[in-house]
PDB file of C-alpha atoms in Angstrom:
ATOM      1  CA  MET O  98      23.975  52.301 -37.150  1.00  0.00           C
ATOM      2  CA  LYS O  99      23.701  51.237 -33.510  1.00  0.00           C
ATOM      3  CA  THR O 100      21.000  48.669 -34.261  1.00  0.00           C
ATOM      4  CA  PHE O 101      23.052  47.204 -37.102  1.00  0.00           C
ATOM      5  CA  VAL O 102      26.099  46.729 -34.861  1.00  0.00           C
ATOM      6  CA  LEU O 103      23.957  45.333 -32.047  1.00  0.00           C
ATOM      7  CA  SER O 104      22.173  42.844 -34.316  1.00  0.00           C
ATOM      8  CA  ALA O 105      25.474  41.770 -35.938  1.00  0.00           C
ATOM      9  CA  PHE O 106      27.018  41.209 -32.523  1.00  0.00           C
ATOM     10  CA  LEU O 107      23.940  39.267 -31.356  1.00  0.00           C
ATOM     11  CA  ALA O 108      23.960  37.110 -34.492  1.00  0.00           C
ATOM     12  CA  ALA O 109      27.658  36.295 -34.097  1.00  0.00           C
ATOM     13  CA  PHE O 110      27.201  35.537 -30.413  1.00  0.00           C
ATOM     14  CA  LEU O 111      24.252  33.187 -30.963  1.00  0.00           C
ATOM     15  CA  THR O 112      25.859  31.243 -33.807  1.00  0.00           C
ATOM     16  CA  GLY O 113      28.997  30.790 -31.756  1.00  0.00           C
ATOM     17  CA  ALA O 114      26.934  29.449 -28.857  1.00  0.00           C
ATOM     18  CA  PHE O 115      25.388  26.804 -31.109  1.00  0.00           C
ATOM     19  CA  PHE O 116      28.748  25.553 -32.365  1.00  0.00           C
ATOM     20  CA  VAL O 117      30.342  25.069 -28.917  1.00  0.00           C
ATOM     21  CA  PRO O 118      28.424  21.882 -28.015  1.00  0.00           C
ATOM     22  CA  ALA O 119      29.258  20.370 -31.402  1.00  0.00           C
ATOM     23  CA  ALA O 120      32.951  21.082 -30.866  1.00  0.00           C
ATOM     24  CA  ASN O 121      32.884  19.385 -27.463  1.00  0.00           C
ATOM     25  CA  ALA O 122      30.959  16.333 -28.673  1.00  0.00           C
ATOM     26  CA  GLN O 123      32.671  12.955 -28.518  1.00  0.00           C
ATOM     27  CA  ASP O 124      33.784  11.045 -31.546  1.00  0.00           C
ATOM     28  CA  THR O 125      30.900   8.768 -32.528  1.00  0.00           C
ATOM     29  CA  THR O 126      32.959   6.659 -34.916  1.00  0.00           C
ATOM     30  CA  ALA O 127      34.725   4.828 -32.068  1.00  0.00           C
ATOM     31  CA  THR O 128      33.278   1.381 -31.290  1.00  0.00           C
ATOM     32  CA  THR O 129      32.824  -0.035 -27.819  1.00  0.00           C
ATOM     33  CA  LYS O 130      32.460  -3.719 -27.016  1.00  0.00           C
ATOM     34  CA  VAL O 131      29.353  -4.611 -25.034  1.00  0.00           C
ATOM     35  CA  ALA O 132      28.993  -7.888 -23.171  1.00  0.00           C
ATOM     36  CA  ILE O 133      25.659  -9.639 -23.688  1.00  0.00           C
ATOM     37  CA  ALA O 134      24.289 -11.957 -21.037  1.00  0.00           C
ATOM     38  CA  ALA O 135      23.485 -15.345 -22.486  1.00  0.00           C
ATOM     39  CA  PRO O 136      21.985 -18.331 -20.701  1.00  0.00           C
ATOM     40  CA  SER O 137      24.415 -21.117 -19.995  1.00  0.00           C
ATOM     41  CA  ALA O 138      23.831 -24.841 -19.668  1.00  0.00           C
ATOM     42  CA  THR O 139      23.684 -24.500 -15.859  1.00  0.00           C
ATOM     43  CA  THR O 140      21.024 -21.764 -15.881  1.00  0.00           C
ATOM     44  CA  PRO O 141      17.692 -23.281 -14.743  1.00  0.00           C
ATOM     45  CA  ALA O 142      14.672 -22.881 -16.987  1.00  0.00           C
ATOM     46  CA  VAL O 143      12.296 -20.093 -15.933  1.00  0.00           C
ATOM     47  CA  SER O 144       8.904 -21.323 -14.726  1.00  0.00           C
ATOM     48  CA  SER O 145       6.132 -19.977 -12.525  1.00  0.00           C
ATOM     49  CA  LYS O 146       7.921 -21.480  -9.512  1.00  0.00           C
ATOM     50  CA  ASN O 147      11.174 -19.510  -9.886  1.00  0.00           C
ATOM     51  CA  LEU O 148       9.906 -16.467 -11.790  1.00  0.00           C
ATOM     52  CA  PRO O 149      10.802 -13.188 -10.044  1.00  0.00           C
ATOM     53  CA  ILE O 150       7.797 -11.590  -8.385  1.00  0.00           C
ATOM     54  CA  TYR O 151       8.040  -8.387 -10.402  1.00  0.00           C
ATOM     55  CA  LEU O 152       7.697 -10.415 -13.642  1.00  0.00           C
ATOM     56  CA  ASP O 153       4.852 -12.696 -12.493  1.00  0.00           C
ATOM     57  CA  HIS O 154       1.827 -10.945 -13.993  1.00  0.00           C
ATOM     58  CA  ASP O 155      -0.684 -13.540 -12.729  1.00  0.00           C
ATOM     59  CA  LEU O 156       0.551 -13.054  -9.179  1.00  0.00           C
ATOM     60  CA  ALA O 157       0.378  -9.273  -9.599  1.00  0.00           C
ATOM     61  CA  LYS O 158      -3.242  -9.562 -10.797  1.00  0.00           C
ATOM     62  CA  LYS O 159      -4.150 -11.777  -7.831  1.00  0.00           C
ATOM     63  CA  HIS O 160      -2.433  -9.304  -5.478  1.00  0.00           C
ATOM     64  CA  ALA O 161      -4.469  -6.409  -6.916  1.00  0.00           C
ATOM     65  CA  ASP O 162      -7.640  -8.531  -6.714  1.00  0.00           C
ATOM     66  CA  PHE O 163      -6.917  -9.470  -3.097  1.00  0.00           C
ATOM     67  CA  THR O 164      -6.148  -5.855  -2.176  1.00  0.00           C
ATOM     68  CA  ARG O 165      -9.587  -4.795  -3.457  1.00  0.00           C
ATOM     69  CA  PHE O 166     -11.185  -7.704  -1.583  1.00  0.00           C
ATOM     70  CA  ALA O 167      -9.270  -6.828   1.607  1.00  0.00           C
ATOM     71  CA  LYS O 168     -10.323  -3.162   1.560  1.00  0.00           C
ATOM     72  CA  VAL O 169     -13.985  -4.138   1.415  1.00  0.00           C
ATOM     73  CA  ARG O 170     -13.454  -6.819   4.059  1.00  0.00           C
ATOM     74  CA  VAL O 171     -11.643  -4.475   6.471  1.00  0.00           C
ATOM     75  CA  LYS O 172     -14.341  -1.791   6.152  1.00  0.00           C
ATOM     76  CA  ALA O 173     -17.019  -4.394   6.878  1.00  0.00           C
ATOM     77  CA  MET O 174     -15.099  -5.750   9.895  1.00  0.00           C
ATOM     78  CA  ASP O 175     -14.618  -2.224  11.246  1.00  0.00           C
ATOM     79  CA  ARG O 176     -18.285  -1.379  10.787  1.00  0.00           C
ATOM     80  CA  ASN O 177     -19.637  -4.708  12.152  1.00  0.00           C
ATOM     81  CA  HIS O 178     -17.345  -5.062  15.178  1.00  0.00           C
ATOM     82  CA  ARG O 179     -19.178  -5.803  18.420  1.00  0.00           C
ATOM     83  CA  LEU O 180     -17.603  -2.688  19.969  1.00  0.00           C
ATOM     84  CA  ALA O 181     -17.635  -0.428  16.912  1.00  0.00           C
ATOM     85  CA  LYS O 182     -17.899   3.326  17.401  1.00  0.00           C
ATOM     86  CA  SER O 183     -21.674   3.160  16.845  1.00  0.00           C
ATOM     87  CA  ARG O 184     -21.921   0.517  19.629  1.00  0.00           C
ATOM     88  CA  MET O 185     -19.281   1.850  22.021  1.00  0.00           C
ATOM     89  CA  GLN O 186     -19.191   0.566  25.580  1.00  0.00           C
ATOM     90  CA  ILE O 187     -19.924   3.232  28.200  1.00  0.00           C
ATOM     91  CA  THR O 188     -19.394   2.394  31.861  1.00  0.00           C
ATOM     92  CA  LYS O 189     -19.838   4.473  34.993  1.00  0.00           C
ATOM     93  CA  LEU O 190     -16.718   4.807  37.115  1.00  0.00           C
ATOM     94  CA  SER O 191     -16.584   4.871  40.922  1.00  0.00           C
ATOM     95  CA  ASN O 192     -15.935   8.639  40.979  1.00  0.00           C
ATOM     96  CA  GLY O 193     -19.175   9.365  39.070  1.00  0.00           C
ATOM     97  CA  SER O 194     -17.620  10.008  35.666  1.00  0.00           C
ATOM     98  CA  TYR O 195     -18.086   7.812  32.604  1.00  0.00           C
ATOM     99  CA  LYS O 196     -15.615   5.919  30.450  1.00  0.00           C
ATOM    100  CA  ALA O 197     -16.337   5.076  26.802  1.00  0.00           C
ATOM    101  CA  LEU O 198     -14.356   2.731  24.615  1.00  0.00           C
ATOM    102  CA  TYR O 199     -14.614   1.282  21.138  1.00  0.00           C
ATOM    103  CA  HIS O 200     -12.477  -0.671  18.689  1.00  0.00           C
ATOM    104  CA  ALA O 201     -11.316   0.738  15.347  1.00  0.00           C
ATOM    105  CA  ILE O 202      -9.091  -0.647  12.614  1.00  0.00           C
ATOM    106  CA  ASP O 203      -6.143   1.538  11.658  1.00  0.00           C
ATOM    107  CA  TYR O 204      -6.428   1.606   7.841  1.00  0.00           C
ATOM    108  CA  ALA O 205      -2.845   2.835   7.483  1.00  0.00           C
ATOM    109  CA  THR O 206      -1.554  -0.480   8.871  1.00  0.00           C
ATOM    110  CA  VAL O 207      -3.408  -2.761   6.445  1.00  0.00           C
ATOM    111  CA  VAL O 208      -0.898  -4.951   4.578  1.00  0.00           C
ATOM    112  CA  CYS O 209      -1.763  -7.525   1.914  1.00  0.00           C
ATOM    113  CA  LYS O 210       0.611 -10.300   0.854  1.00  0.00           C
ATOM    114  CA  VAL O 211      -0.141 -12.883  -1.831  1.00  0.00           C
ATOM    115  CA  ARG O 212       1.946 -15.893  -2.815  1.00  0.00           C
ATOM    116  CA  ARG O 213       1.565 -19.011  -4.880  1.00  0.00           C
ATOM    117  CA  SER O 214       0.637 -22.226  -3.128  1.00  0.00           C
ATOM    118  CA  SER O 215       1.973 -25.703  -3.821  1.00  0.00           C
ATOM    119  CA  SER O 216      -1.596 -27.037  -3.799  1.00  0.00           C
ATOM    120  CA  LYS O 217      -3.368 -27.602  -7.118  1.00  0.00           C
ATOM    121  CA  SER O 218      -6.847 -26.924  -5.721  1.00  0.00           C
ATOM    122  CA  ILE O 219      -5.780 -23.710  -3.964  1.00  0.00           C
ATOM    123  CA  PRO O 220      -3.266 -21.973  -6.258  1.00  0.00           C
ATOM    124  CA  TYR O 221      -2.894 -18.754  -4.202  1.00  0.00           C
ATOM    125  CA  VAL O 222      -2.718 -17.927  -0.502  1.00  0.00           C
ATOM    126  CA  ALA O 223      -2.982 -14.413   0.935  1.00  0.00           C
ATOM    127  CA  ILE O 224      -2.291 -12.855   4.319  1.00  0.00           C
ATOM    128  CA  LEU O 225      -4.147  -9.781   5.568  1.00  0.00           C
ATOM    129  CA  SER O 226      -2.440  -7.965   8.447  1.00  0.00           C
ATOM    130  CA  TYR O 227      -3.746  -4.923  10.293  1.00  0.00           C
ATOM    131  CA  ARG O 228      -3.829  -3.285  13.717  1.00  0.00           C
ATOM    132  CA  GLU O 229      -6.965  -2.814  15.740  1.00  0.00           C
ATOM    133  CA  MET O 230      -6.891   0.097  18.157  1.00  0.00           C
ATOM    134  CA  ILE O 231      -8.893   0.362  21.375  1.00  0.00           C
ATOM    135  CA  MET O 232      -9.978   3.981  21.689  1.00  0.00           C
ATOM    136  CA  GLU O 233     -10.989   5.426  25.059  1.00  0.00           C
ATOM    137  CA  THR O 234     -12.196   8.665  26.641  1.00  0.00           C
ATOM    138  CA  THR O 235     -13.680   9.824  29.939  1.00  0.00           C
ATOM    139  CA  ALA O 236     -16.331  12.480  30.576  1.00  0.00           C
ATOM    140  CA  LEU O 237     -18.926  13.559  33.119  1.00  0.00           C
ATOM    141  CA  SER O 238     -21.889  12.167  31.169  1.00  0.00           C
ATOM    142  CA  PRO O 239     -22.534   9.438  28.575  1.00  0.00           C
ATOM    143  CA  GLU O 240     -23.534  12.070  25.994  1.00  0.00           C
ATOM    144  CA  LYS O 241     -20.213  13.894  26.406  1.00  0.00           C
ATOM    145  CA  CYS O 242     -18.397  10.547  26.128  1.00  0.00           C
ATOM    146  CA  ARG O 243     -19.893   9.970  22.682  1.00  0.00           C
ATOM    147  CA  THR O 244     -18.567  13.307  21.410  1.00  0.00           C
ATOM    148  CA  GLY O 245     -15.347  13.365  23.442  1.00  0.00           C
ATOM    149  CA  GLU O 246     -11.787  13.169  22.166  1.00  0.00           C
ATOM    150  CA  PHE O 247     -10.777   9.509  22.004  1.00  0.00           C
ATOM    151  CA  LYS O 248      -7.195   8.363  22.399  1.00  0.00           C
ATOM    152  CA  PRO O 249      -5.732   4.941  21.620  1.00  0.00           C
ATOM    153  CA  VAL O 250      -4.986   2.974  24.796  1.00  0.00           C
ATOM    154  CA  SER O 251      -4.130  -0.401  23.303  1.00  0.00           C
ATOM    155  CA  ILE O 252      -3.255  -1.946  19.938  1.00  0.00           C
ATOM    156  CA  ILE O 253      -4.216  -5.467  18.903  1.00  0.00           C
ATOM    157  CA  PRO O 254      -2.266  -6.935  15.968  1.00  0.00           C
ATOM    158  CA  ASN O 255      -4.385  -9.094  13.655  1.00  0.00           C
ATOM    159  CA  ARG O 256      -3.482 -11.508  10.877  1.00  0.00           C
ATOM    160  CA  GLN O 257      -5.896 -13.459   8.711  1.00  0.00           C
ATOM    161  CA  ILE O 258      -5.108 -16.076   6.081  1.00  0.00           C
ATOM    162  CA  PHE O 259      -7.200 -16.393   2.917  1.00  0.00           C
ATOM    163  CA  SER O 260      -7.126 -18.862   0.059  1.00  0.00           C
ATOM    164  CA  HIS O 261      -8.127 -18.366  -3.559  1.00  0.00           C
ATOM    165  CA  LYS O 262     -10.432 -21.208  -4.465  1.00  0.00           C
ATOM    166  CA  LYS O 263     -12.815 -21.550  -7.417  1.00  0.00           C
ATOM    167  CA  GLY O 264     -12.114 -17.996  -8.580  1.00  0.00           C
ATOM    168  CA  ARG O 265     -12.722 -16.167  -5.317  1.00  0.00           C
ATOM    169  CA  TRP O 266     -11.042 -15.380  -2.000  1.00  0.00           C
ATOM    170  CA  GLN O 267     -12.252 -17.345   1.014  1.00  0.00           C
TER     171      GLN O 267
END
């Protein structure tokens, strides 16, 4: 008898819970007026010159292409720098200790910007910005300098301009 009463109570409770949202629902037969934006005679025609950046798919493709190009370029510049970590400059100081320094690009500061150009021969122009850090440490020997803890002592801001010509970035 207990199970019958419990199951009847549970059934009544659950069916009541399902009807509450329907009772609180709004009337769907009411109509609401919605204003629709329509172009007027004074609205300029949309072209590649005044197209919003988020809708310009060609510009987005060129930005993605330039970003890939820039990543490869920045890694090569970091690796081939005259004072890269593999070619760090070690000098002996007057007190007998040694100072080592090298240049490194901070990859977190790399920013790529691409825009359309007014030139017909060069349709896109890009700017690559990044910061180059001068890292330095001191130690009692050149070997300890190479494995020492380097700290940034100076930051050099860099900006390079590239153009997209004949299907590639230059």
